[in-house]
C-alpha cells in the first residue's frame, strides 16, 4: 500500500519534471547566458589577463638571461682580479727574495766588520796589558834591587859588627855588584872570602 | 529515470520523504518560460564577475617575483598554457588559443566548484544549456580554423586519411562526419553535464535522505541517517575531484580538437 502511494507520488513528480523540461534539453535562457558569460570572460582574459601574464613571462625570461649575463661578467671580473693578484704576488715574491739576499749580504758585511773591530780591540787590550806587565816587572826589579841591597848590607853589617850602611850607600858597592851579577862576571864566594 | 526508481524505493520506506528529482535543477528566479532568468544563470554571471575581478586584481602588478594571488593565477595559467595548450597544439600556434582554453578552464572549474561551495552550492554545468553554450564555442572554433586553413572542400576531403582502399572510403567518410559534427560536440557537452548533474543529485539524495531519516526515523534510521551524512561527506570530497577533472578534460579535449584542425592530417 505504502509502496503504491510512493510510486504514484514519484510518478506525479516525474511528470511534473517533464512538464518543466527534460534535463538533457537546453533551457534557452541559460544557453544564451552561457554564451554571453563566456564571451565576456573571454574578452577580459584576452585583452587584460593573457597580455599581462605573457609580458610577465617575457620579463622573467629577460631577467633570468640578464642575471646570467651579469653573473658571467662578474665571473670574468673576478678572474681578471685573480690574475692581477697572482701577478702582484709573484712580483712581491721576487722583491722579497731580492730584499732577503741584500739583507744577507749586508749582514755578512756587518759581521766581518765587527769581527775586524773585535780583533783590533783584542790586540789593543793584549798590547796594553803586555806593556803594563812589563812596567810592573821593571818596577819590581828596581824595588827588589834596592831591597836586596839593603838586606845584604844589613847582613854584612851584622857580620862585620859595625854599620856599613852609609859607606856602602856612598860607594855604590851593592849596585855595582848587582850589575856584575847580571852580567855574570861576579863570584859570590870571592866576595865572601874577601869579606 | 533509474534514479527516480531508486528514489521511489527510498521514499516508499520513508513514507513522506520526497526524493530529490530532476525538477530540483530548474530554479527560475525572474520571469518564466524559456527565457526565464534562472539560478544557474545568475550563478554563472556571478562566477564571471568573480573570476574577472580575481584575474585582473592578481595580474594588475604582474611582477617577476609573484605575489600570493599572482602565484595562484600564474599556476592555473601556466597549467593550461604549458600543460595543455603548448603540449597539445604545439609551440607554433598555441598562443592564439591560450585565452580561449584558459577562459574555458577557469569558467568551468569555478562553476563546478560552486557545486560544493556554500552559499552557492549549485553546479552551473548541471544545466545542459551552459555546457552546450561552451561546446558551441569549441565546435565553431575548431571547424572554423579547419575550414579556413584548407578551404571547405579540402576540409571534408581531409576527413578521410589518404591511402585507403577505394571501397572503404565512403564508409570512413560517413563515420568521420558523424564523429566531427555529432559525436564530438555531443559527448563534450554531455560528459560535463552528466557528471555535474549526477554528482549533485547524489549529494542531494544523501543529504536530504539523511536529514529526513534523522528527523523522522526511529533509532535505526537515525543511525542510517548519520551514515548517509558520512557518505555525503565522502562524496563531496569525491565531487571536488570530479569537478576539477571535468574542467580539465573539457579543456584538454577542446585543445585536442583544435590541434586536429590545425594539423595536416587529422
PDB file of N, CA and C in Angstrom, chain B residues 130-179:
ATOM      1  N   UNK B 130      24.227  25.377 -20.454  1.00  0.00           N
ATOM      2  CA  UNK B 130      25.519  26.049 -20.285  1.00  0.00           C
ATOM      3  C   UNK B 130      26.668  25.227 -20.880  1.00  0.00           C
ATOM      4  N   UNK B 131      26.755  23.917 -20.596  1.00  0.00           N
ATOM      5  CA  UNK B 131      27.754  23.119 -21.330  1.00  0.00           C
ATOM      6  C   UNK B 131      27.566  23.196 -22.839  1.00  0.00           C
ATOM      7  N   UNK B 132      26.307  23.252 -23.283  1.00  0.00           N
ATOM      8  CA  UNK B 132      26.081  23.357 -24.731  1.00  0.00           C
ATOM      9  C   UNK B 132      26.643  24.679 -25.258  1.00  0.00           C
ATOM     10  N   UNK B 133      26.454  25.738 -24.487  1.00  0.00           N
ATOM     11  CA  UNK B 133      26.985  27.037 -24.914  1.00  0.00           C
ATOM     12  C   UNK B 133      28.491  26.952 -25.088  1.00  0.00           C
ATOM     13  N   UNK B 134      29.174  26.347 -24.108  1.00  0.00           N
ATOM     14  CA  UNK B 134      30.632  26.244 -24.179  1.00  0.00           C
ATOM     15  C   UNK B 134      31.051  25.323 -25.324  1.00  0.00           C
ATOM     16  N   UNK B 135      30.321  24.214 -25.480  1.00  0.00           N
ATOM     17  CA  UNK B 135      30.636  23.288 -26.558  1.00  0.00           C
ATOM     18  C   UNK B 135      30.466  23.966 -27.917  1.00  0.00           C
ATOM     19  N   UNK B 136      29.440  24.785 -28.002  1.00  0.00           N
ATOM     20  CA  UNK B 136      29.174  25.524 -29.231  1.00  0.00           C
ATOM     21  C   UNK B 136      30.383  26.364 -29.620  1.00  0.00           C
ATOM     22  N   UNK B 137      30.973  26.994 -28.626  1.00  0.00           N
ATOM     23  CA  UNK B 137      32.159  27.820 -28.892  1.00  0.00           C
ATOM     24  C   UNK B 137      33.275  26.943 -29.464  1.00  0.00           C
ATOM     25  N   UNK B 138      33.552  25.831 -28.772  1.00  0.00           N
ATOM     26  CA  UNK B 138      34.621  24.932 -29.226  1.00  0.00           C
ATOM     27  C   UNK B 138      34.306  24.409 -30.635  1.00  0.00           C
ATOM     28  N   UNK B 139      33.066  24.015 -30.848  1.00  0.00           N
ATOM     29  CA  UNK B 139      32.593  23.449 -32.112  1.00  0.00           C
ATOM     30  C   UNK B 139      32.827  24.435 -33.257  1.00  0.00           C
ATOM     31  N   UNK B 140      32.397  25.667 -33.044  1.00  0.00           N
ATOM     32  CA  UNK B 140      32.564  26.694 -34.076  1.00  0.00           C
ATOM     33  C   UNK B 140      34.045  26.949 -34.320  1.00  0.00           C
ATOM     34  N   UNK B 141      34.823  27.034 -33.228  1.00  0.00           N
ATOM     35  CA  UNK B 141      36.247  27.370 -33.371  1.00  0.00           C
ATOM     36  C   UNK B 141      36.980  26.289 -34.161  1.00  0.00           C
ATOM     37  N   UNK B 142      36.782  25.022 -33.797  1.00  0.00           N
ATOM     38  CA  UNK B 142      37.628  24.031 -34.454  1.00  0.00           C
ATOM     39  C   UNK B 142      37.200  23.780 -35.898  1.00  0.00           C
ATOM     40  N   UNK B 143      35.928  23.916 -36.182  1.00  0.00           N
ATOM     41  CA  UNK B 143      35.523  23.813 -37.596  1.00  0.00           C
ATOM     42  C   UNK B 143      36.002  25.022 -38.379  1.00  0.00           C
ATOM     43  N   UNK B 144      35.885  26.203 -37.745  1.00  0.00           N
ATOM     44  CA  UNK B 144      36.258  27.438 -38.438  1.00  0.00           C
ATOM     45  C   UNK B 144      37.740  27.428 -38.819  1.00  0.00           C
ATOM     46  N   UNK B 145      38.598  27.082 -37.861  1.00  0.00           N
ATOM     47  CA  UNK B 145      40.030  27.129 -38.189  1.00  0.00           C
ATOM     48  C   UNK B 145      40.404  26.049 -39.185  1.00  0.00           C
ATOM     49  N   UNK B 146      39.700  24.899 -39.117  1.00  0.00           N
ATOM     50  CA  UNK B 146      39.976  23.829 -40.092  1.00  0.00           C
ATOM     51  C   UNK B 146      39.597  24.251 -41.493  1.00  0.00           C
ATOM     52  N   UNK B 147      38.390  24.818 -41.634  1.00  0.00           N
ATOM     53  CA  UNK B 147      37.906  25.225 -42.967  1.00  0.00           C
ATOM     54  C   UNK B 147      38.721  26.403 -43.489  1.00  0.00           C
ATOM     55  N   UNK B 148      39.090  27.313 -42.581  1.00  0.00           N
ATOM     56  CA  UNK B 148      39.843  28.486 -43.000  1.00  0.00           C
ATOM     57  C   UNK B 148      41.232  28.089 -43.506  1.00  0.00           C
ATOM     58  N   UNK B 149      41.775  27.064 -42.895  1.00  0.00           N
ATOM     59  CA  UNK B 149      43.147  26.678 -43.232  1.00  0.00           C
ATOM     60  C   UNK B 149      43.229  26.045 -44.624  1.00  0.00           C
ATOM     61  N   UNK B 150      42.288  25.115 -44.926  1.00  0.00           N
ATOM     62  CA  UNK B 150      42.407  24.381 -46.200  1.00  0.00           C
ATOM     63  C   UNK B 150      41.255  24.641 -47.161  1.00  0.00           C
ATOM     64  N   UNK B 151      40.210  25.335 -46.735  1.00  0.00           N
ATOM     65  CA  UNK B 151      39.033  25.522 -47.587  1.00  0.00           C
ATOM     66  C   UNK B 151      37.998  24.445 -47.310  1.00  0.00           C
ATOM     67  N   UNK B 152      36.746  24.758 -47.669  1.00  0.00           N
ATOM     68  CA  UNK B 152      35.630  23.892 -47.283  1.00  0.00           C
ATOM     69  C   UNK B 152      35.731  22.497 -47.896  1.00  0.00           C
ATOM     70  N   UNK B 153      35.991  22.441 -49.215  1.00  0.00           N
ATOM     71  CA  UNK B 153      36.049  21.145 -49.901  1.00  0.00           C
ATOM     72  C   UNK B 153      37.173  20.288 -49.363  1.00  0.00           C
ATOM     73  N   UNK B 154      38.345  20.896 -49.259  1.00  0.00           N
ATOM     74  CA  UNK B 154      39.512  20.156 -48.789  1.00  0.00           C
ATOM     75  C   UNK B 154      39.301  19.700 -47.349  1.00  0.00           C
ATOM     76  N   UNK B 155      38.542  20.517 -46.573  1.00  0.00           N
ATOM     77  CA  UNK B 155      38.300  20.159 -45.183  1.00  0.00           C
ATOM     78  C   UNK B 155      37.567  18.830 -45.103  1.00  0.00           C
ATOM     79  N   UNK B 156      36.550  18.691 -45.980  1.00  0.00           N
ATOM     80  CA  UNK B 156      35.804  17.430 -45.972  1.00  0.00           C
ATOM     81  C   UNK B 156      36.631  16.295 -46.555  1.00  0.00           C
ATOM     82  N   UNK B 157      37.458  16.660 -47.544  1.00  0.00           N
ATOM     83  CA  UNK B 157      38.307  15.636 -48.155  1.00  0.00           C
ATOM     84  C   UNK B 157      39.329  15.115 -47.147  1.00  0.00           C
ATOM     85  N   UNK B 158      39.797  16.028 -46.300  1.00  0.00           N
ATOM     86  CA  UNK B 158      40.811  15.643 -45.308  1.00  0.00           C
ATOM     87  C   UNK B 158      40.260  14.751 -44.209  1.00  0.00           C
ATOM     88  N   UNK B 159      38.925  14.658 -44.136  1.00  0.00           N
ATOM     89  CA  UNK B 159      38.343  13.824 -43.084  1.00  0.00           C
ATOM     90  C   UNK B 159      38.764  12.369 -43.262  1.00  0.00           C
ATOM     91  N   UNK B 160      38.967  11.978 -44.535  1.00  0.00           N
ATOM     92  CA  UNK B 160      39.355  10.592 -44.799  1.00  0.00           C
ATOM     93  C   UNK B 160      40.860  10.564 -45.008  1.00  0.00           C
ATOM     94  N   UNK B 161      41.548   9.711 -44.266  1.00  0.00           N
ATOM     95  CA  UNK B 161      43.002   9.627 -44.462  1.00  0.00           C
ATOM     96  C   UNK B 161      43.354   9.097 -45.844  1.00  0.00           C
ATOM     97  N   UNK B 162      44.513   9.505 -46.346  1.00  0.00           N
ATOM     98  CA  UNK B 162      44.961   9.036 -47.665  1.00  0.00           C
ATOM     99  C   UNK B 162      45.363   7.562 -47.595  1.00  0.00           C
ATOM    100  N   UNK B 163      45.357   6.950 -48.778  1.00  0.00           N
ATOM    101  CA  UNK B 163      45.917   5.599 -48.883  1.00  0.00           C
ATOM    102  C   UNK B 163      44.977   4.495 -48.463  1.00  0.00           C
ATOM    103  N   UNK B 164      43.657   4.803 -48.378  1.00  0.00           N
ATOM    104  CA  UNK B 164      42.716   3.730 -48.036  1.00  0.00           C
ATOM    105  C   UNK B 164      42.206   3.083 -49.320  1.00  0.00           C
ATOM    106  N   UNK B 165      41.837   1.798 -49.272  1.00  0.00           N
ATOM    107  CA  UNK B 165      41.213   1.175 -50.455  1.00  0.00           C
ATOM    108  C   UNK B 165      39.897   1.885 -50.804  1.00  0.00           C
ATOM    109  N   UNK B 166      39.630   2.006 -52.108  1.00  0.00           N
ATOM    110  CA  UNK B 166      38.515   2.817 -52.588  1.00  0.00           C
ATOM    111  C   UNK B 166      37.160   2.472 -51.998  1.00  0.00           C
ATOM    112  N   UNK B 167      36.905   1.181 -51.833  1.00  0.00           N
ATOM    113  CA  UNK B 167      35.554   0.799 -51.382  1.00  0.00           C
ATOM    114  C   UNK B 167      35.265   1.220 -49.957  1.00  0.00           C
ATOM    115  N   UNK B 168      36.334   1.445 -49.146  1.00  0.00           N
ATOM    116  CA  UNK B 168      36.108   1.739 -47.720  1.00  0.00           C
ATOM    117  C   UNK B 168      35.942   3.239 -47.484  1.00  0.00           C
ATOM    118  N   UNK B 169      36.336   4.043 -48.483  1.00  0.00           N
ATOM    119  CA  UNK B 169      36.336   5.491 -48.310  1.00  0.00           C
ATOM    120  C   UNK B 169      34.965   6.060 -47.913  1.00  0.00           C
ATOM    121  N   UNK B 170      33.881   5.697 -48.626  1.00  0.00           N
ATOM    122  CA  UNK B 170      32.575   6.277 -48.241  1.00  0.00           C
ATOM    123  C   UNK B 170      32.185   5.952 -46.802  1.00  0.00           C
ATOM    124  N   UNK B 171      32.504   4.734 -46.394  1.00  0.00           N
ATOM    125  CA  UNK B 171      32.152   4.299 -45.049  1.00  0.00           C
ATOM    126  C   UNK B 171      32.890   5.146 -44.000  1.00  0.00           C
ATOM    127  N   UNK B 172      34.202   5.277 -44.227  1.00  0.00           N
ATOM    128  CA  UNK B 172      35.023   6.072 -43.307  1.00  0.00           C
ATOM    129  C   UNK B 172      34.540   7.519 -43.299  1.00  0.00           C
ATOM    130  N   UNK B 173      34.193   8.011 -44.490  1.00  0.00           N
ATOM    131  CA  UNK B 173      33.740   9.394 -44.610  1.00  0.00           C
ATOM    132  C   UNK B 173      32.512   9.631 -43.729  1.00  0.00           C
ATOM    133  N   UNK B 174      31.550   8.717 -43.841  1.00  0.00           N
ATOM    134  CA  UNK B 174      30.335   8.858 -43.039  1.00  0.00           C
ATOM    135  C   UNK B 174      30.665   8.817 -41.551  1.00  0.00           C
ATOM    136  N   UNK B 175      31.533   7.874 -41.166  1.00  0.00           N
ATOM    137  CA  UNK B 175      31.914   7.752 -39.759  1.00  0.00           C
ATOM    138  C   UNK B 175      32.596   9.028 -39.256  1.00  0.00           C
ATOM    139  N   UNK B 176      33.487   9.548 -40.102  1.00  0.00           N
ATOM    140  CA  UNK B 176      34.231  10.735 -39.690  1.00  0.00           C
ATOM    141  C   UNK B 176      33.326  11.954 -39.576  1.00  0.00           C
ATOM    142  N   UNK B 177      32.380  12.071 -40.520  1.00  0.00           N
ATOM    143  CA  UNK B 177      31.446  13.204 -40.447  1.00  0.00           C
ATOM    144  C   UNK B 177      30.639  13.117 -39.163  1.00  0.00           C
ATOM    145  N   UNK B 178      30.190  11.905 -38.857  1.00  0.00           N
ATOM    146  CA  UNK B 178      29.423  11.736 -37.611  1.00  0.00           C
ATOM    147  C   UNK B 178      30.290  12.118 -36.411  1.00  0.00           C
ATOM    148  N   UNK B 179      31.527  11.640 -36.443  1.00  0.00           N
ATOM    149  CA  UNK B 179      32.435  11.963 -35.322  1.00  0.00           C
ATOM    150  C   UNK B 179      32.624  13.464 -35.176  1.00  0.00           C
TER     151      UNK B 179
END
